[in-house]
Short mmCIF file of C-alpha atoms in Angstrom, two decimals:
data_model
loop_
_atom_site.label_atom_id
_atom_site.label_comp_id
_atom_site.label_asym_id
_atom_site.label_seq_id
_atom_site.Cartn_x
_atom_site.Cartn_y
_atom_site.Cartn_z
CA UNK A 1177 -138.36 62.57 200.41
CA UNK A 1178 -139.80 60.19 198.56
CA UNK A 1179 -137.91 56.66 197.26
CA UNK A 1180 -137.92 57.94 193.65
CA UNK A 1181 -137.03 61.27 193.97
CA UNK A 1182 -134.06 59.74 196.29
CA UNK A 1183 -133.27 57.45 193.25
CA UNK A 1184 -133.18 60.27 190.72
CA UNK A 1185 -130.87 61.87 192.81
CA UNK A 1186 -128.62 59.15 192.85
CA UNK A 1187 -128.16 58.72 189.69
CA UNK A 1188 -127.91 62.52 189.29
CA UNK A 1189 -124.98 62.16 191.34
CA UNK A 1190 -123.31 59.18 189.52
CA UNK A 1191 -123.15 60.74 186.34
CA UNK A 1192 -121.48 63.93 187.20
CA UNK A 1193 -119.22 62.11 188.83
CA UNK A 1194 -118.87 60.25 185.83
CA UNK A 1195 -118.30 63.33 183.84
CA UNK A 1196 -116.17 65.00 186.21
CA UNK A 1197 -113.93 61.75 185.71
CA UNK A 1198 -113.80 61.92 181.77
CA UNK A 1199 -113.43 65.67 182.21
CA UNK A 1200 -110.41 64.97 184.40
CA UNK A 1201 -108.63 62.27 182.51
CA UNK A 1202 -109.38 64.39 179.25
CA UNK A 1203 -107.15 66.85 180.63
CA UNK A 1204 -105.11 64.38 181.38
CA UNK A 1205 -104.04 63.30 178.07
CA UNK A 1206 -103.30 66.73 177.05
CA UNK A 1207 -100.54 67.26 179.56
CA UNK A 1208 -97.04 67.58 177.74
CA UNK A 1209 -94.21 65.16 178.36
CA UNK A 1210 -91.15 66.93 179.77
CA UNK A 1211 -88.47 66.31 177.76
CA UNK A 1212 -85.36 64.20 179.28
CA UNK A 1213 -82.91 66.08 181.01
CA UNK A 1214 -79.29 65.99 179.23
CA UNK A 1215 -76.49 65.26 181.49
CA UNK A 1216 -73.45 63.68 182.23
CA UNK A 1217 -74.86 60.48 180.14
CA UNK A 1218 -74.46 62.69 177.15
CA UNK A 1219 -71.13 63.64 176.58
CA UNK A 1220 -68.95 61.59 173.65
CA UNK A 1221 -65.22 60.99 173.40
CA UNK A 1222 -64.66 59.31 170.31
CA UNK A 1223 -61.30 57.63 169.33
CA UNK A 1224 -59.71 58.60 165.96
CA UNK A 1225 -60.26 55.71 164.44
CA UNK A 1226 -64.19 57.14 164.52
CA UNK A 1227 -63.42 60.13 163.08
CA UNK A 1228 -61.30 58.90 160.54
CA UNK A 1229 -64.29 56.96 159.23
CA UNK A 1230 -66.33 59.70 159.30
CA UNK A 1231 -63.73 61.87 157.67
CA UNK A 1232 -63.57 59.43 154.45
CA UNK A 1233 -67.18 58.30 154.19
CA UNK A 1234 -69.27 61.14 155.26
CA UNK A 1235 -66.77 64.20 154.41
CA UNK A 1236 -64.18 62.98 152.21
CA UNK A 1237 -66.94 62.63 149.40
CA UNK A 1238 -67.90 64.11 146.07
CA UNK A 1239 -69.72 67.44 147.86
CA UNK A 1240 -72.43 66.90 144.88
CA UNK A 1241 -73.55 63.74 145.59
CA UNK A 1242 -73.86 64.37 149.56
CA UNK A 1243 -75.05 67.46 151.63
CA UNK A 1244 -73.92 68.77 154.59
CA UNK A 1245 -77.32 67.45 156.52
CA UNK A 1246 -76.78 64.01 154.94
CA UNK A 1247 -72.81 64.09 155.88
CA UNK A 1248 -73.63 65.22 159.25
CA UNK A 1249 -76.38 62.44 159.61
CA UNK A 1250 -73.53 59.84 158.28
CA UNK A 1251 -71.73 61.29 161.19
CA UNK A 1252 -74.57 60.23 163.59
CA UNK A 1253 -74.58 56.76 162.59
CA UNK A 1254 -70.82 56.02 162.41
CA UNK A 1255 -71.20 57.52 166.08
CA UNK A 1256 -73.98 55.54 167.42
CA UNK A 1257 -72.11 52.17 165.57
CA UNK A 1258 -68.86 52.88 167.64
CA UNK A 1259 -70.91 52.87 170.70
CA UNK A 1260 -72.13 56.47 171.65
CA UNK A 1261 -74.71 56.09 174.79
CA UNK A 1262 -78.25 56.96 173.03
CA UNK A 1263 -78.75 60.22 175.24
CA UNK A 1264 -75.08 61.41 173.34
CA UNK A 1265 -76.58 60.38 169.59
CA UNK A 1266 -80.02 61.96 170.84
CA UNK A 1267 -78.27 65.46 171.49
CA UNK A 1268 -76.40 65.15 168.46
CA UNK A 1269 -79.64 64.30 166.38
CA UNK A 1270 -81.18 67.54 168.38
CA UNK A 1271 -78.35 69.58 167.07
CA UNK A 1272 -78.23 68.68 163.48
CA UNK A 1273 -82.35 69.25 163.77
CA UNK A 1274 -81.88 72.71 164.72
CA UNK A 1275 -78.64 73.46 162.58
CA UNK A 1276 -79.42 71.31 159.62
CA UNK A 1277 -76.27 70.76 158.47
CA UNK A 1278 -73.61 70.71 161.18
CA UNK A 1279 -72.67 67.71 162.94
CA UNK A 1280 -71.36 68.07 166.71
CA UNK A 1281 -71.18 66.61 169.95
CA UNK A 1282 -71.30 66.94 173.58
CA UNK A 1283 -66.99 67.05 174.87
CA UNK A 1284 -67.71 68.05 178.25
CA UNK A 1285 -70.71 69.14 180.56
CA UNK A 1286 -70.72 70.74 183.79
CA UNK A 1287 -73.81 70.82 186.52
CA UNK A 1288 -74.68 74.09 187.20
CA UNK A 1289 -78.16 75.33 188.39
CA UNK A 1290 -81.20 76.41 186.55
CA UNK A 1291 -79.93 75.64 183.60
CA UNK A 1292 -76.38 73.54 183.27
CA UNK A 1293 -73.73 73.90 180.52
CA UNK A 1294 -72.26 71.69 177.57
CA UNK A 1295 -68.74 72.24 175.51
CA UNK A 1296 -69.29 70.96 172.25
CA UNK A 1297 -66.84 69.95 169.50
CA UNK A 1298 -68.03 70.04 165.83
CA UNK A 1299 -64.60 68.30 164.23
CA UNK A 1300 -65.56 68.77 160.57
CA UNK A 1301 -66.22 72.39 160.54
CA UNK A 1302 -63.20 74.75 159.42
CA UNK A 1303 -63.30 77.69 162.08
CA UNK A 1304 -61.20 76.86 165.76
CA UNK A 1305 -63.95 77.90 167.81
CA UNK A 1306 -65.57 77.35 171.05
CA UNK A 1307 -69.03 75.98 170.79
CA UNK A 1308 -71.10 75.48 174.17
CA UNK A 1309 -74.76 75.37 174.91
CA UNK A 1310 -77.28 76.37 178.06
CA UNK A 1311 -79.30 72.82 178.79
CA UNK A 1312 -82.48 71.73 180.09
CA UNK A 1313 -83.91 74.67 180.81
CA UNK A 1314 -86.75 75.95 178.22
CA UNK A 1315 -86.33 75.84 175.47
CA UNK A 1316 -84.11 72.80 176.51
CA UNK A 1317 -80.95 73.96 174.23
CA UNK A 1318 -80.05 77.44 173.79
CA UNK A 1319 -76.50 77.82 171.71
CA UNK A 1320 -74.59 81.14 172.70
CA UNK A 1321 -73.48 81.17 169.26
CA UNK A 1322 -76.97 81.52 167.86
CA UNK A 1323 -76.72 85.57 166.50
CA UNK A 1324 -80.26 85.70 166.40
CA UNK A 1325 -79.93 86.20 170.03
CA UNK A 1326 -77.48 88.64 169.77
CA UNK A 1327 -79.05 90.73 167.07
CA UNK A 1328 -81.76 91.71 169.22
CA UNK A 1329 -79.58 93.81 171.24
CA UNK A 1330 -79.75 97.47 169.78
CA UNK A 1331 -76.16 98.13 169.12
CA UNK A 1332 -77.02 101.51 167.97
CA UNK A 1333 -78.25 102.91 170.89
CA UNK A 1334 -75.14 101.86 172.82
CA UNK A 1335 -72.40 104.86 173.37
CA UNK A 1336 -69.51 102.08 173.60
CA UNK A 1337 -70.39 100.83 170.60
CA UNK A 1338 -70.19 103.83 168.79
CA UNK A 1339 -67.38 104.72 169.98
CA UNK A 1340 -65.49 101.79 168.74
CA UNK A 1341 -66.58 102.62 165.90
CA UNK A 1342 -65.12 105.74 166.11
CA UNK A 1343 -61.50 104.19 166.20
CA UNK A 1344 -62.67 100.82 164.36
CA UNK A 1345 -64.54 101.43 161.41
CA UNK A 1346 -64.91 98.21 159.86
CA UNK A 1347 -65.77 96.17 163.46
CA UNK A 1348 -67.13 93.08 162.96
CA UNK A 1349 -68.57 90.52 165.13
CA UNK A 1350 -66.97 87.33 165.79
CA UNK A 1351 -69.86 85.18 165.93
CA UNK A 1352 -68.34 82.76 168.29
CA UNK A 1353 -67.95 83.14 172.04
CA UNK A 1354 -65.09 82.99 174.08
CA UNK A 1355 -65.92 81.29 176.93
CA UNK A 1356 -68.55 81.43 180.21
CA UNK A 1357 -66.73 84.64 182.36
CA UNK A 1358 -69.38 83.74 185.44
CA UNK A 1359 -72.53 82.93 186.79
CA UNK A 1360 -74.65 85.73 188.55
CA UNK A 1361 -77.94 85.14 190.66
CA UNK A 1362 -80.47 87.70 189.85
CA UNK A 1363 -83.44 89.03 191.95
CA UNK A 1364 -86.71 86.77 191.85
CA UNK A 1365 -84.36 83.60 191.33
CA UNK A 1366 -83.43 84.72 187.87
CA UNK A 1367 -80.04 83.62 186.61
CA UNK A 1368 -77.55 85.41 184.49
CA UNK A 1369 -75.15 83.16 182.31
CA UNK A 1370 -72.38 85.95 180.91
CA UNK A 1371 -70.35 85.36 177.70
CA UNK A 1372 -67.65 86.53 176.27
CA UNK A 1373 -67.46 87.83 172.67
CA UNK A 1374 -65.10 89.71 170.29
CA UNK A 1375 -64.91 92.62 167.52
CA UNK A 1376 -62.88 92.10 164.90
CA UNK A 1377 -61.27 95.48 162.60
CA UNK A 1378 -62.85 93.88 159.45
CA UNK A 1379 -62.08 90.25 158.85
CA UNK A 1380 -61.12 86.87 160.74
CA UNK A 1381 -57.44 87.46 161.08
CA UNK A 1382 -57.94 91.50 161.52
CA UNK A 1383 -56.78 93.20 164.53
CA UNK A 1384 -59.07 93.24 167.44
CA UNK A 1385 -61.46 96.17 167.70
CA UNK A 1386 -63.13 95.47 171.13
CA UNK A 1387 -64.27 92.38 173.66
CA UNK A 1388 -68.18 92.34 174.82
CA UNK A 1389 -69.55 90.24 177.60
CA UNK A 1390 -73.46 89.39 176.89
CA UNK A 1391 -75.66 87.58 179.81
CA UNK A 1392 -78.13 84.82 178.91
CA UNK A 1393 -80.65 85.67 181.35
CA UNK A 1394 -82.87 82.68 182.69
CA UNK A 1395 -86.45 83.07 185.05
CA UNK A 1396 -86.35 81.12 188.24
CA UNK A 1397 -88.50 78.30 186.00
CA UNK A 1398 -85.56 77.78 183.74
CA UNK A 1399 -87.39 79.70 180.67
CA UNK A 1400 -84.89 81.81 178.81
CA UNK A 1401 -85.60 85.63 179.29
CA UNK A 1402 -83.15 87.01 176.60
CA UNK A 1403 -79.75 88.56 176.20
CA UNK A 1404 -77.89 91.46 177.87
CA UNK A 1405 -75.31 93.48 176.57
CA UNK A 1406 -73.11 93.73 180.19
CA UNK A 1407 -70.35 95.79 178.98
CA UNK A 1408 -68.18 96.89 175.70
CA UNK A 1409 -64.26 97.63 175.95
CA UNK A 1410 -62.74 99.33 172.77
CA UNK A 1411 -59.03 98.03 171.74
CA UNK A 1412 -56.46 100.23 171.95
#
């Protein structure tokens, strides 16, 4: 082989390496940042004092001259002032992102597996209910009071829903859950988070028509798979 050909070679070989390396580092700039796992750092236990504040200069205002986004935002700032850790104001930013006009807050959070769970309190919002949230999996907050979930399920093919029905004609959904009832591994190292829900005969302060425990089923990866009507109990 002669010295030039040898030469050409050479620099043959440098510049694919070259463009193997751009190639590479191109790739590398598209890779996503995982977001920041939520935990313990999160939750928030204000005193009243904070809420008080909140109360009469975010709430306790002329309703035309400040929306629910901007009260809830007012919230957020009166929190991170009396000292909220950032990851607490983060989540609560998160929250008012995806709800646009409800300010809450992390009051307890438990460790669990794929996917761990929040309690959340949002004080200035008139229903007593119980508010919680599925973190860091993906997407990294799923709220078990979001209906859209819920609404895929296909009540109508369900014989236990008809037949509450049958004896409840004017059930309603209460659109907020009850509580976690358990945690149940899966096959394939799927999870199944199970909630409990009820039916109401009409209106808030109606009789109750029937309970319903849903799963919030996860894939070993921590992407949500969907809901699962688990089971459908008419009141007597």
């Amino acid at each position: 082989m002669s010295h030039r050909t040898l030469k050409t070679l050479r620099h043959t070989a440098a510049a694919g390496l070259i463009v193997a390396a751009l190639v590479f580092c191109a790739a590398c700039v598209t890779i996503e940042k995982k977001p920041e796992t939520i935990g313990r750092g999160a939750v928030w236990i204000p005193v009243q004092k904070s809420l008080d504040k909140m109360r009469a200069e975010c709430w306790g205002v002329n309703p035309f001259l400040l929306s629910p986004q901007k009260a809830s935002q007012c919230c957020i700032d009166i929190m991170e002032g009396a000292g909220a850790t950032p990851e607490a104001v983060a989540f609560s930013r998160a929250m008012l992102q995806k709800r646009g006009d409800t300010f809450c807050y992390i009051s307890s959070f438990k460790k669990v597996s794929i996917v761990d769970i929040a309690e959340l309190v949002c004080p200035f919002r008139d229903e007593e209910t119980s508010d919680m949230v599925l973190l860091n999996g993906q997407p990294a907050i799923v709220e078990i009071n979001d209906m859209s979930n819920i609404g895929k399920i296909n009540m109508l093919s369900e014989p236990d829903y008809l037949k509450m029905l049958g004896k409840h004609t004017e059930a309603l959904l209460w659109p907020y859950t009850d509580g976690l009832v358990e945690m149940k591994k899966l096959p394939e190292g799927r999870e199944r988070y199970v909630f409990a829900f009820r039916w109401l005969n009409g209106c808030e302060a109606c009789p109750l028509a029937g309970t319903m425990t849903v799963g919030y089923d996860f894939n070993a990866a921590g992407s949500f798979i969907g809901v699962k009507l688990i089971k459908l109990v008419t009141a007597e």
